[in-house]
Coordinates of N, CA and C in Angstrom, one line a residue:
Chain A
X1 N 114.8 106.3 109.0 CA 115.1 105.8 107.7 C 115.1 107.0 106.7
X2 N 116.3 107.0 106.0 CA 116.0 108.0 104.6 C 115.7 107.1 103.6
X3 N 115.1 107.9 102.8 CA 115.2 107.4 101.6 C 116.2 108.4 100.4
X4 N 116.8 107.7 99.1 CA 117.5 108.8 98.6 C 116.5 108.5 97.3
X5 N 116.5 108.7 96.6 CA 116.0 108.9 94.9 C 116.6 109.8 94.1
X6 N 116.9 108.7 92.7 CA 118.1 109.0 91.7 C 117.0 108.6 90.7
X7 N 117.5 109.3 89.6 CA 118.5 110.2 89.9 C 116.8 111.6 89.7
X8 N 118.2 113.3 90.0 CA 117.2 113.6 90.6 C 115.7 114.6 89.3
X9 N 116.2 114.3 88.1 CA 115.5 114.6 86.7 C 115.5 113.8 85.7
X10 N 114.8 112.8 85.1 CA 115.0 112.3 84.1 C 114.3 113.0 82.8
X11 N 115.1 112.8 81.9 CA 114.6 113.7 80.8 C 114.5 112.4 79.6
X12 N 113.5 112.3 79.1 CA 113.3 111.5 77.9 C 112.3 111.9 77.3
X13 N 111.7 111.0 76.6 CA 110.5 111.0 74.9 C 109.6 109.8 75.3
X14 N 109.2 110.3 75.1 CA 107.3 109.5 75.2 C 108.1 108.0 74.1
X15 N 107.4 107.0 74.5 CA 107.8 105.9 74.3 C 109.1 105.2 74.7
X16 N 109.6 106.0 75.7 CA 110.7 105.5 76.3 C 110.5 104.8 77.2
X17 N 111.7 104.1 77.8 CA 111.4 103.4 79.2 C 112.0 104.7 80.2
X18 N 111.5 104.5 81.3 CA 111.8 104.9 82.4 C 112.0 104.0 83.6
X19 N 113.6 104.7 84.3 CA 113.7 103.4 85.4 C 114.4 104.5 86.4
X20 N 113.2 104.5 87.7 CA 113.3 105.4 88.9 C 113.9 104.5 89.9
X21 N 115.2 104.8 90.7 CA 115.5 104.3 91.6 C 115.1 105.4 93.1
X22 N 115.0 104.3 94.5 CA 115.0 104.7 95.8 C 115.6 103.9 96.5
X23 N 116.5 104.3 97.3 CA 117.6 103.5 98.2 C 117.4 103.7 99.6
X24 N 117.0 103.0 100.0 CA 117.0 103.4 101.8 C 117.8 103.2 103.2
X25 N 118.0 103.9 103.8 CA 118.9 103.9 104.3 C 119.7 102.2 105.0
X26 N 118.0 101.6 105.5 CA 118.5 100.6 106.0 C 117.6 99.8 105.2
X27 N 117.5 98.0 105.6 CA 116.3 97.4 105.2 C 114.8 97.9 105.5
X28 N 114.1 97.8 104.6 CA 112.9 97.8 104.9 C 111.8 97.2 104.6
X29 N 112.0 96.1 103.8 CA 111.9 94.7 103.5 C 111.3 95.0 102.5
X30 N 109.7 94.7 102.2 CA 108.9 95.5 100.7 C 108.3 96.7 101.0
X31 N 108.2 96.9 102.0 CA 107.2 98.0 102.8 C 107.5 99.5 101.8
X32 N 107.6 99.6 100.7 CA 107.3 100.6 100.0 C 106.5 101.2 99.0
X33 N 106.2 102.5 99.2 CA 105.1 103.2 97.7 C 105.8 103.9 97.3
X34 N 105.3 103.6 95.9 CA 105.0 105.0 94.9 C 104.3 105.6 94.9
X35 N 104.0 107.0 94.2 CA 103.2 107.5 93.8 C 103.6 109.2 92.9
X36 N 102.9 109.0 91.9 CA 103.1 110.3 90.5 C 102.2 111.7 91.5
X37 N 102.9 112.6 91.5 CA 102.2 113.8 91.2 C 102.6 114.8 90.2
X38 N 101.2 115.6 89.7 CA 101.1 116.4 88.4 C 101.4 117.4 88.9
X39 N 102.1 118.5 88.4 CA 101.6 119.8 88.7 C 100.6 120.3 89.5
X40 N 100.6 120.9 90.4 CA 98.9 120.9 91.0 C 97.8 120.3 91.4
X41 N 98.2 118.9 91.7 CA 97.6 117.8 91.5 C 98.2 116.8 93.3
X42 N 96.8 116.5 93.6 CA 97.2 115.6 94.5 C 98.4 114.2 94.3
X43 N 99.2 113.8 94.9 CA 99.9 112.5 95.0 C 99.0 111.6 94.7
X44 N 99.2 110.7 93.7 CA 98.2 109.0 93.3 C 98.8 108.1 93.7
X45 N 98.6 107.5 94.7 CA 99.6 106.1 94.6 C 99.3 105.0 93.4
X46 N 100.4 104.8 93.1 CA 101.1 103.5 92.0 C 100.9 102.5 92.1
X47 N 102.0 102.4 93.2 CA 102.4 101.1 93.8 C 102.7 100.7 95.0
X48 N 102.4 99.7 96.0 CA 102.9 99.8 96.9 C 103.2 98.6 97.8
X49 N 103.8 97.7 98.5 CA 104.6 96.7 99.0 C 105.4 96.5 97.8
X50 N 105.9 97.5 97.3 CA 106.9 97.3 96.4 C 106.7 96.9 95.2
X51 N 105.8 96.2 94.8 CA 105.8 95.6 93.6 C 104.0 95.4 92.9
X52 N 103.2 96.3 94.3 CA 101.5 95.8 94.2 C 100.9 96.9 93.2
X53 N 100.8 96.7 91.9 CA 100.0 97.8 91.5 C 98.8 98.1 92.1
X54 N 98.6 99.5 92.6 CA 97.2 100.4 92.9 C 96.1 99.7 92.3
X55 N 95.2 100.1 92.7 CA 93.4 100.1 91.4 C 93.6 101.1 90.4
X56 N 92.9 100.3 89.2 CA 93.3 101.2 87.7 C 94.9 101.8 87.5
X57 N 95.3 101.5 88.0 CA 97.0 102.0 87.1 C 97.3 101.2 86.3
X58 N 97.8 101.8 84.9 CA 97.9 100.8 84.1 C 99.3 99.6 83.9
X59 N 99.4 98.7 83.5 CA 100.7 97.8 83.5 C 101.9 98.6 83.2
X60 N 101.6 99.3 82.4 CA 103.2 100.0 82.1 C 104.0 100.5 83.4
X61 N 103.3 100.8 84.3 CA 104.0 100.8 85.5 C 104.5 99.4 86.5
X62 N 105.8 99.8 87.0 CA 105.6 98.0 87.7 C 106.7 98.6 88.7
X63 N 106.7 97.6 89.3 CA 107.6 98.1 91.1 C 108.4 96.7 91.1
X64 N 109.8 96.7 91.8 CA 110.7 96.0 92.2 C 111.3 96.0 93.1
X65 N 112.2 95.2 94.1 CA 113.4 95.8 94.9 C 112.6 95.1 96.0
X66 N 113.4 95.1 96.9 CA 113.6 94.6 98.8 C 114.5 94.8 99.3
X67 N 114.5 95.3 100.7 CA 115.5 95.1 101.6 C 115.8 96.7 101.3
X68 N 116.8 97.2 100.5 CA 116.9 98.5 100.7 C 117.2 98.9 99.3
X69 N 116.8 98.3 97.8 CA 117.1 99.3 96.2 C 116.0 98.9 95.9
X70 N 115.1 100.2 95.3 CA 113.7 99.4 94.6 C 113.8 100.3 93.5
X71 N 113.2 100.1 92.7 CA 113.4 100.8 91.1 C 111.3 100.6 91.0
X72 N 111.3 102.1 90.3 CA 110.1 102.0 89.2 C 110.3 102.1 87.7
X73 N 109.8 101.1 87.4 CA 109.6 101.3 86.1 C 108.6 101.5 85.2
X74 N 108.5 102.3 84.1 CA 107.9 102.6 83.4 C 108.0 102.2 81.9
X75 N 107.2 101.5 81.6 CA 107.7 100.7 80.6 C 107.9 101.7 78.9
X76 N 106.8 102.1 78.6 CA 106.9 103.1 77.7 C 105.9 104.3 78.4
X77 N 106.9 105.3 77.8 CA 106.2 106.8 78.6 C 104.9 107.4 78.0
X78 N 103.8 107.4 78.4 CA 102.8 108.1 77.9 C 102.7 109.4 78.0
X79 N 102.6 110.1 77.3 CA 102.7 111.9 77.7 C 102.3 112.5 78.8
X80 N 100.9 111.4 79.6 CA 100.7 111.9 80.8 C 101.2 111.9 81.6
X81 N 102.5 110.6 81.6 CA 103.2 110.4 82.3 C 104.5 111.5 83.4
X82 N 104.6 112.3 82.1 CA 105.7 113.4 82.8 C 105.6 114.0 83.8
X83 N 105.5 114.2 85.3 CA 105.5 114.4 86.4 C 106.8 113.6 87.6
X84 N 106.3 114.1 88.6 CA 107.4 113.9 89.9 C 106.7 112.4 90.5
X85 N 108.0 111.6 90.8 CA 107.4 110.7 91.6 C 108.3 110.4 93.0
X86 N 107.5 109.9 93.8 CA 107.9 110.0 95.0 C 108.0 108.7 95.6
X87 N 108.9 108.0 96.3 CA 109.1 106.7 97.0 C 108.2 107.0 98.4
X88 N 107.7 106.3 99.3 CA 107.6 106.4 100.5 C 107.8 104.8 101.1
X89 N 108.4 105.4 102.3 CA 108.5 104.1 103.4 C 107.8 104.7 104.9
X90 N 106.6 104.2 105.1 CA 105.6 104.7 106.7 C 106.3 106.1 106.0
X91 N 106.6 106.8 107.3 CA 106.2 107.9 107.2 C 107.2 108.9 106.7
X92 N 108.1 108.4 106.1 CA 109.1 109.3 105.1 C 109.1 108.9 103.5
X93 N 109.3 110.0 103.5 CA 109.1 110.2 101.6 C 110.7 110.4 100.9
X94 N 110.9 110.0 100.3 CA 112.1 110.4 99.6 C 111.8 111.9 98.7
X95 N 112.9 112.7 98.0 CA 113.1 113.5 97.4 C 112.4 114.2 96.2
X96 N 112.0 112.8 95.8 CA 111.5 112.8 94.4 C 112.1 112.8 93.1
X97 N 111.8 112.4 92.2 CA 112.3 112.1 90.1 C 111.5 113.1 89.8
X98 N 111.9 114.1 88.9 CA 111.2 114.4 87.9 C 111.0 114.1 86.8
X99 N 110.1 113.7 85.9 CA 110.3 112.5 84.8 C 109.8 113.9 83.4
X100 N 111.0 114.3 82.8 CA 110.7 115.7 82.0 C 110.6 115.2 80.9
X101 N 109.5 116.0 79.5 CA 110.5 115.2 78.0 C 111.7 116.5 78.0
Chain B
X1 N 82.4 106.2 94.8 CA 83.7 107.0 94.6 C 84.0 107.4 96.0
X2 N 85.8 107.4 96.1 CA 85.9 107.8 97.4 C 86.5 109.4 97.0
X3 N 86.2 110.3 98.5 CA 86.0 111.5 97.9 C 87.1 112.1 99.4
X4 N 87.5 113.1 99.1 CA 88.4 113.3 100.3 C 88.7 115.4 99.4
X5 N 87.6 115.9 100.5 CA 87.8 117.5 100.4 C 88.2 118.4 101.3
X6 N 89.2 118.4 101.5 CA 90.1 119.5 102.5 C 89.1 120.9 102.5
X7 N 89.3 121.2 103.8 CA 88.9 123.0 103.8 C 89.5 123.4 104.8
X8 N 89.5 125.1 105.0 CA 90.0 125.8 106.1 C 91.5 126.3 106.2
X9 N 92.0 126.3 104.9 CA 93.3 126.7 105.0 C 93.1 128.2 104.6
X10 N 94.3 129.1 104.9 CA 93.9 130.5 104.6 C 95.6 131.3 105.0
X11 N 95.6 132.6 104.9 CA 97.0 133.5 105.4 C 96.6 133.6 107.0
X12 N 97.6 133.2 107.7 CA 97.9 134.0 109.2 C 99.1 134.1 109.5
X13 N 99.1 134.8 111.0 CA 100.0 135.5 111.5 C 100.8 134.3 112.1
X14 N 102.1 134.1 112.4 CA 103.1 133.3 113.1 C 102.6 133.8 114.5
X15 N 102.6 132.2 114.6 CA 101.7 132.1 115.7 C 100.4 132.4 116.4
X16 N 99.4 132.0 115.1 CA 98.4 131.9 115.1 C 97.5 130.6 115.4
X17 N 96.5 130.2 114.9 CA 95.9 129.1 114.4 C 95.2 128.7 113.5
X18 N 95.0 127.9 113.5 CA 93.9 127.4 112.0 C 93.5 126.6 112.2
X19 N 91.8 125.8 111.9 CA 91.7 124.4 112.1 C 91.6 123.7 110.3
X20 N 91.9 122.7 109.9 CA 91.7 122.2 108.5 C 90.1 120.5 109.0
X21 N 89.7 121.1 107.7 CA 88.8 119.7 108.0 C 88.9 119.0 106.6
X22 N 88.4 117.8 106.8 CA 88.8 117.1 105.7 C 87.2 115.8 105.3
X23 N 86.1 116.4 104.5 CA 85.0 115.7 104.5 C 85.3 114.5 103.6
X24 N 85.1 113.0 104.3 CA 85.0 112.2 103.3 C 84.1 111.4 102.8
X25 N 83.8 111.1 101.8 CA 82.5 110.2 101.1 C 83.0 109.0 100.3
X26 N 81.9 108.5 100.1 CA 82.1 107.0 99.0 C 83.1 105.8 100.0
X27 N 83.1 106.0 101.1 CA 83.5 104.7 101.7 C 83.3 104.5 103.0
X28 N 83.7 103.8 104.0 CA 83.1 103.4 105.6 C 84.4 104.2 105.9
X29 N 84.0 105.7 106.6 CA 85.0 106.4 107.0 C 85.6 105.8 108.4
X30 N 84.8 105.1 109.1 CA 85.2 104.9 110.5 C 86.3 102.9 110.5
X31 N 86.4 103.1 108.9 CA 87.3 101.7 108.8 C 88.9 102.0 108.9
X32 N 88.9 103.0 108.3 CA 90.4 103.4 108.0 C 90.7 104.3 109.0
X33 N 91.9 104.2 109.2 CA 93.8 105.3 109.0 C 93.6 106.3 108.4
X34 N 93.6 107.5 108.9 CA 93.6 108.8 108.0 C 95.1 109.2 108.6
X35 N 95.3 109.9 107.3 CA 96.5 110.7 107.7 C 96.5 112.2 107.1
X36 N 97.5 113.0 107.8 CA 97.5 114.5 106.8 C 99.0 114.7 106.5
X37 N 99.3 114.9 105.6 CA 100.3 114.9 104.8 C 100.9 116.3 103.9
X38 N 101.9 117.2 104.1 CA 102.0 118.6 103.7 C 102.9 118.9 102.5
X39 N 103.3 119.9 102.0 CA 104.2 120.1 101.0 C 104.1 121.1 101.0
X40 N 105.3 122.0 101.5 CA 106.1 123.1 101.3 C 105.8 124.2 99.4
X41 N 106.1 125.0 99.3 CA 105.6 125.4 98.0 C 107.1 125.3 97.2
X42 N 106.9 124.5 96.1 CA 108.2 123.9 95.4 C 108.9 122.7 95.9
X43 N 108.7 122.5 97.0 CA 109.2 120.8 98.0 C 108.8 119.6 97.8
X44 N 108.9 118.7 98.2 CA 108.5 117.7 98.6 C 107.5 117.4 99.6
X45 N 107.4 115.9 99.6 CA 105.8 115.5 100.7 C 106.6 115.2 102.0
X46 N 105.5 115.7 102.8 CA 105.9 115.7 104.3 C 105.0 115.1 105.1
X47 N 104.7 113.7 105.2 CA 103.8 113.4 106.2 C 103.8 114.2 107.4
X48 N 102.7 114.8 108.3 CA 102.6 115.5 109.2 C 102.0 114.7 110.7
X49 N 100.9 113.8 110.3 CA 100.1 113.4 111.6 C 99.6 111.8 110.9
X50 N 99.0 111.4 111.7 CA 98.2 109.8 111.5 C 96.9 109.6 112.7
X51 N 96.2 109.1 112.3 CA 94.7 109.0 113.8 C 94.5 107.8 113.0
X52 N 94.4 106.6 114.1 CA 93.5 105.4 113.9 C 92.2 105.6 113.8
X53 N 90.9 104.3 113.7 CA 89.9 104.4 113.0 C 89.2 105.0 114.1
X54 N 89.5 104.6 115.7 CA 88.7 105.0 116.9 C 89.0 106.4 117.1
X55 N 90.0 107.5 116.4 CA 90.1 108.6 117.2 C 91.1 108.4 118.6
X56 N 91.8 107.2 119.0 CA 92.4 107.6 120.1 C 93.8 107.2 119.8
X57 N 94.4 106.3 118.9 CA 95.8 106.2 119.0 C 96.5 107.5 117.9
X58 N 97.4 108.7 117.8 CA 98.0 109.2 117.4 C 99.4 109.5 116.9
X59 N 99.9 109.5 115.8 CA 101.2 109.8 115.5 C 101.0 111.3 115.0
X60 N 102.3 111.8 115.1 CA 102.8 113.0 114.7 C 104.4 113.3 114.4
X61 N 104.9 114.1 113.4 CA 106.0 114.3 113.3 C 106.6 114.7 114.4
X62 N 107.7 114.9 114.5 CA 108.3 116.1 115.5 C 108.2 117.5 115.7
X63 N 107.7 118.1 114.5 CA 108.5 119.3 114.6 C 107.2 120.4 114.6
X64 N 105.6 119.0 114.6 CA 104.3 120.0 115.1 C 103.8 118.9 116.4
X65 N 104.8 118.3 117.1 CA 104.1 117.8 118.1 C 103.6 119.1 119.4
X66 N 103.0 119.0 119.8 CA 102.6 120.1 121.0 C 101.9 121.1 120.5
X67 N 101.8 121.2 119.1 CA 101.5 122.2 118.3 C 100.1 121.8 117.4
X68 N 100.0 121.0 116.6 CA 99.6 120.7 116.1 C 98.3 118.8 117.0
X69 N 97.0 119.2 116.7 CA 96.3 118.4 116.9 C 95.3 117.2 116.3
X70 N 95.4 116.4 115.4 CA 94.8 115.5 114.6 C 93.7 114.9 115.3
X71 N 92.2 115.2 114.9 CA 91.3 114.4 115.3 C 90.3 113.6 114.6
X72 N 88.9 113.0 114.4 CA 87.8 112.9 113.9 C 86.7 112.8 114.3
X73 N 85.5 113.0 113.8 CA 84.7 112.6 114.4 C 83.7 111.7 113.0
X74 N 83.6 110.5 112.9 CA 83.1 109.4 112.6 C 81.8 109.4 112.4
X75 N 80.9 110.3 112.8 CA 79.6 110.7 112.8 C 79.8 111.5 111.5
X76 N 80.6 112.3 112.0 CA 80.0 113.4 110.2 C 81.1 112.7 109.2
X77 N 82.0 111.8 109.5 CA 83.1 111.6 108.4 C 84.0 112.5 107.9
X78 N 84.7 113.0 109.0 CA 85.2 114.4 109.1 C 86.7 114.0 110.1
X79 N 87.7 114.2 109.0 CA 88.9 114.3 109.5 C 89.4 115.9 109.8
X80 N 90.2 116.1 111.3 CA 90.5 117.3 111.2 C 91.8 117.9 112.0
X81 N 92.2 118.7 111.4 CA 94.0 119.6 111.7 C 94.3 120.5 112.5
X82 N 93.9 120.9 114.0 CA 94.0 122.1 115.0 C 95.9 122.2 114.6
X83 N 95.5 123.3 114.3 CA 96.9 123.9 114.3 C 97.3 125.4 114.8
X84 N 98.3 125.1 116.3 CA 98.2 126.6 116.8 C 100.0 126.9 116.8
X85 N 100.3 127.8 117.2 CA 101.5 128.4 117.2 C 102.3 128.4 115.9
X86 N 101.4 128.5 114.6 CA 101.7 128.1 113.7 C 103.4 129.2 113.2
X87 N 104.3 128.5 112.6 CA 105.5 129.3 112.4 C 105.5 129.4 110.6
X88 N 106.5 130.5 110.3 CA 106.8 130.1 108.4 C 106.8 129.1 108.2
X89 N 107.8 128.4 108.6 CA 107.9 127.0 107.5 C 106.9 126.1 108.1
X90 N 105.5 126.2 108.6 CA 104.6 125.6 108.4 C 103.7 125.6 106.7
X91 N 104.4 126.8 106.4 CA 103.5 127.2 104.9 C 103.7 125.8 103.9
X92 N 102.4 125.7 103.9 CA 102.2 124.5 102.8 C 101.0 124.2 102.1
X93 N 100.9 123.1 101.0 CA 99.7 123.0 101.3 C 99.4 121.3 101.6
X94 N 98.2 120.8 102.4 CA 98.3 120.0 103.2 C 96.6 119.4 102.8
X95 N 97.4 118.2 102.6 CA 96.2 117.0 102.0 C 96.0 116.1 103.4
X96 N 94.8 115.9 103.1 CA 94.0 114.4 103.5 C 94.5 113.4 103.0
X97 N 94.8 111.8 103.2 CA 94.7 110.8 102.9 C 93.9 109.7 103.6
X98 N 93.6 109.0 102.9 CA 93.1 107.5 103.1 C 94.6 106.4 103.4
X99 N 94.6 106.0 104.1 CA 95.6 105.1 105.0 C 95.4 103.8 104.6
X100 N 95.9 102.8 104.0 CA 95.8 101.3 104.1 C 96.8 100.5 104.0
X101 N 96.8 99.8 105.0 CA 98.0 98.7 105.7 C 98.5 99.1 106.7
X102 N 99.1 98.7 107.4 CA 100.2 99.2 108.7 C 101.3 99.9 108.2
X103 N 101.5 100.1 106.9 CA 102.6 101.1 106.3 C 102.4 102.0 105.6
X104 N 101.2 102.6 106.2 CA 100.7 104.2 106.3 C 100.8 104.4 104.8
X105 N 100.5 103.7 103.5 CA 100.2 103.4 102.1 C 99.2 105.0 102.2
X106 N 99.0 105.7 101.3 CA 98.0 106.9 101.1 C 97.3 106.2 99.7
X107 N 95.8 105.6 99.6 CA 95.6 105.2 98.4 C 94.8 106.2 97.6
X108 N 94.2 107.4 98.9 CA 93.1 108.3 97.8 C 93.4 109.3 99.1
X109 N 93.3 110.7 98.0 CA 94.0 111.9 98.8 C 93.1 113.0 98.1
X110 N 93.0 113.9 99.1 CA 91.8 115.4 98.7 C 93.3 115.7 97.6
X111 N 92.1 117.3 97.3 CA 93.0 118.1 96.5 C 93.9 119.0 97.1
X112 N 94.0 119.5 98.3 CA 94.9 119.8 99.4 C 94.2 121.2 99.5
X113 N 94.7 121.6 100.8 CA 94.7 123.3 101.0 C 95.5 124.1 101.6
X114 N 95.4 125.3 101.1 CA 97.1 125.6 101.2 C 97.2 126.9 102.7
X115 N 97.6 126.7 103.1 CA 97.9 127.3 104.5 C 99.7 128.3 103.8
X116 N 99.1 129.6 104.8 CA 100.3 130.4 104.5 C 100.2 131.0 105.9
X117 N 101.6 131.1 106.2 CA 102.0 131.3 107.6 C 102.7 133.0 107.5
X118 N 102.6 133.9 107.4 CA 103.3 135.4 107.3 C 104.1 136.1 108.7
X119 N 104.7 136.4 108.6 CA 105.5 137.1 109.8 C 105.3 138.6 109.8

């Protein structure tokens, strides 16, 4: 299975929305994560069966999609927010978003 | 708190070895899925290996099968990475994770260590 992720920089302003797409090759029904990494910083998972928020992540994050288009959204951007995020399905990772102001 | 601290990464020669260990705390190490998981410098995430809770069922990518050996030992809570014939594009650096569900989910991950491969 690939995954693709679009697009591949988003550039916005703190209080914006943000909306990450991952397309996969085939179905994969919910069976997907997110997760942000910082700069230098380990991967956090987000979210995962697609739509489950992590422990402690805050609501502004939320997950969607089945079968094969899932989108992350971010509802308004908090400064910490600006980093790469990554889709995973088992054991492939898609490309990654960079989410820049 | 769950704690997940990688060590043992360093510069070697292509085709060399290295072993990586990975100590974990703040939870029942012998419940979970570990996995180790890599990234290239500037790349993307590369899952690399997987060991169930007993130490005997194994996954691995392709491209360090034969090469590369994932094990634990449950006693000390100690995940760990034999890696021999190591080549360049092994250079990365390469985390521990915590595994939950049957879809290899990573919910808590060390701070990684970075392995460099030189020719």
């Amino acid at each position: 299975i690939v995954l693709t992720q679009s697009p591949a920089t988003l550039s916005l302003s703190p209080g914006e929305r943000a909306t990450l797409s991952c397309r996969a090759s085939q179905s994969v029904s919910t069976y997907i994560a997110w997760y942000q990494q910082k700069r230098g910083q380990a991967p956090r998972l987000l979210i995962y069966d697609a739509s489950s928020r992590a422990t402690g992540i805050p609501a502004r994050f939320s997950g969607s999609g089945s079968g094969t288009d899932f989108t992350l959204t971010i509802s308004s951007l908090e400064p910490e927010d600006f980093a790469v995020y990554y889709c995973q399905q088992a054991k492939t990772f898609g490309q990654g978003t960079k989410v820049e102001i | 708190e769950v704690q997940l601290v990688e060590s043992g990464g360093g510069v070697v020669q292509t085709g060399g070895s290295l072993r990586l260990s990975c100590a974990a705390s703040g939870f029942t190490f012998s419940n979970y899925w570990m996995s180790w998981v890599r990234q290239a410098p500037g790349k993307g995430l590369e899952w690399v290996a997987n060991l169930e809770e007993n130490g005997n069922y194994k996954q691995y990518v392709d491209s360090v099968k034969g090469r590369f050996t994932i094990s634990r030992d449950n006693a000390r809570d100690s995940l760990f990475l034999q890696m021999n014939s190591l080549r360049v594009e092994d250079t990365a650096v390469y985390y521990c994770a915590r595994v939950i569900t049957a879809h290899d989910y990573g919910d808590h991950w060390g701070q990684g260590t970075l392995v460099t491969v030189s020719s």
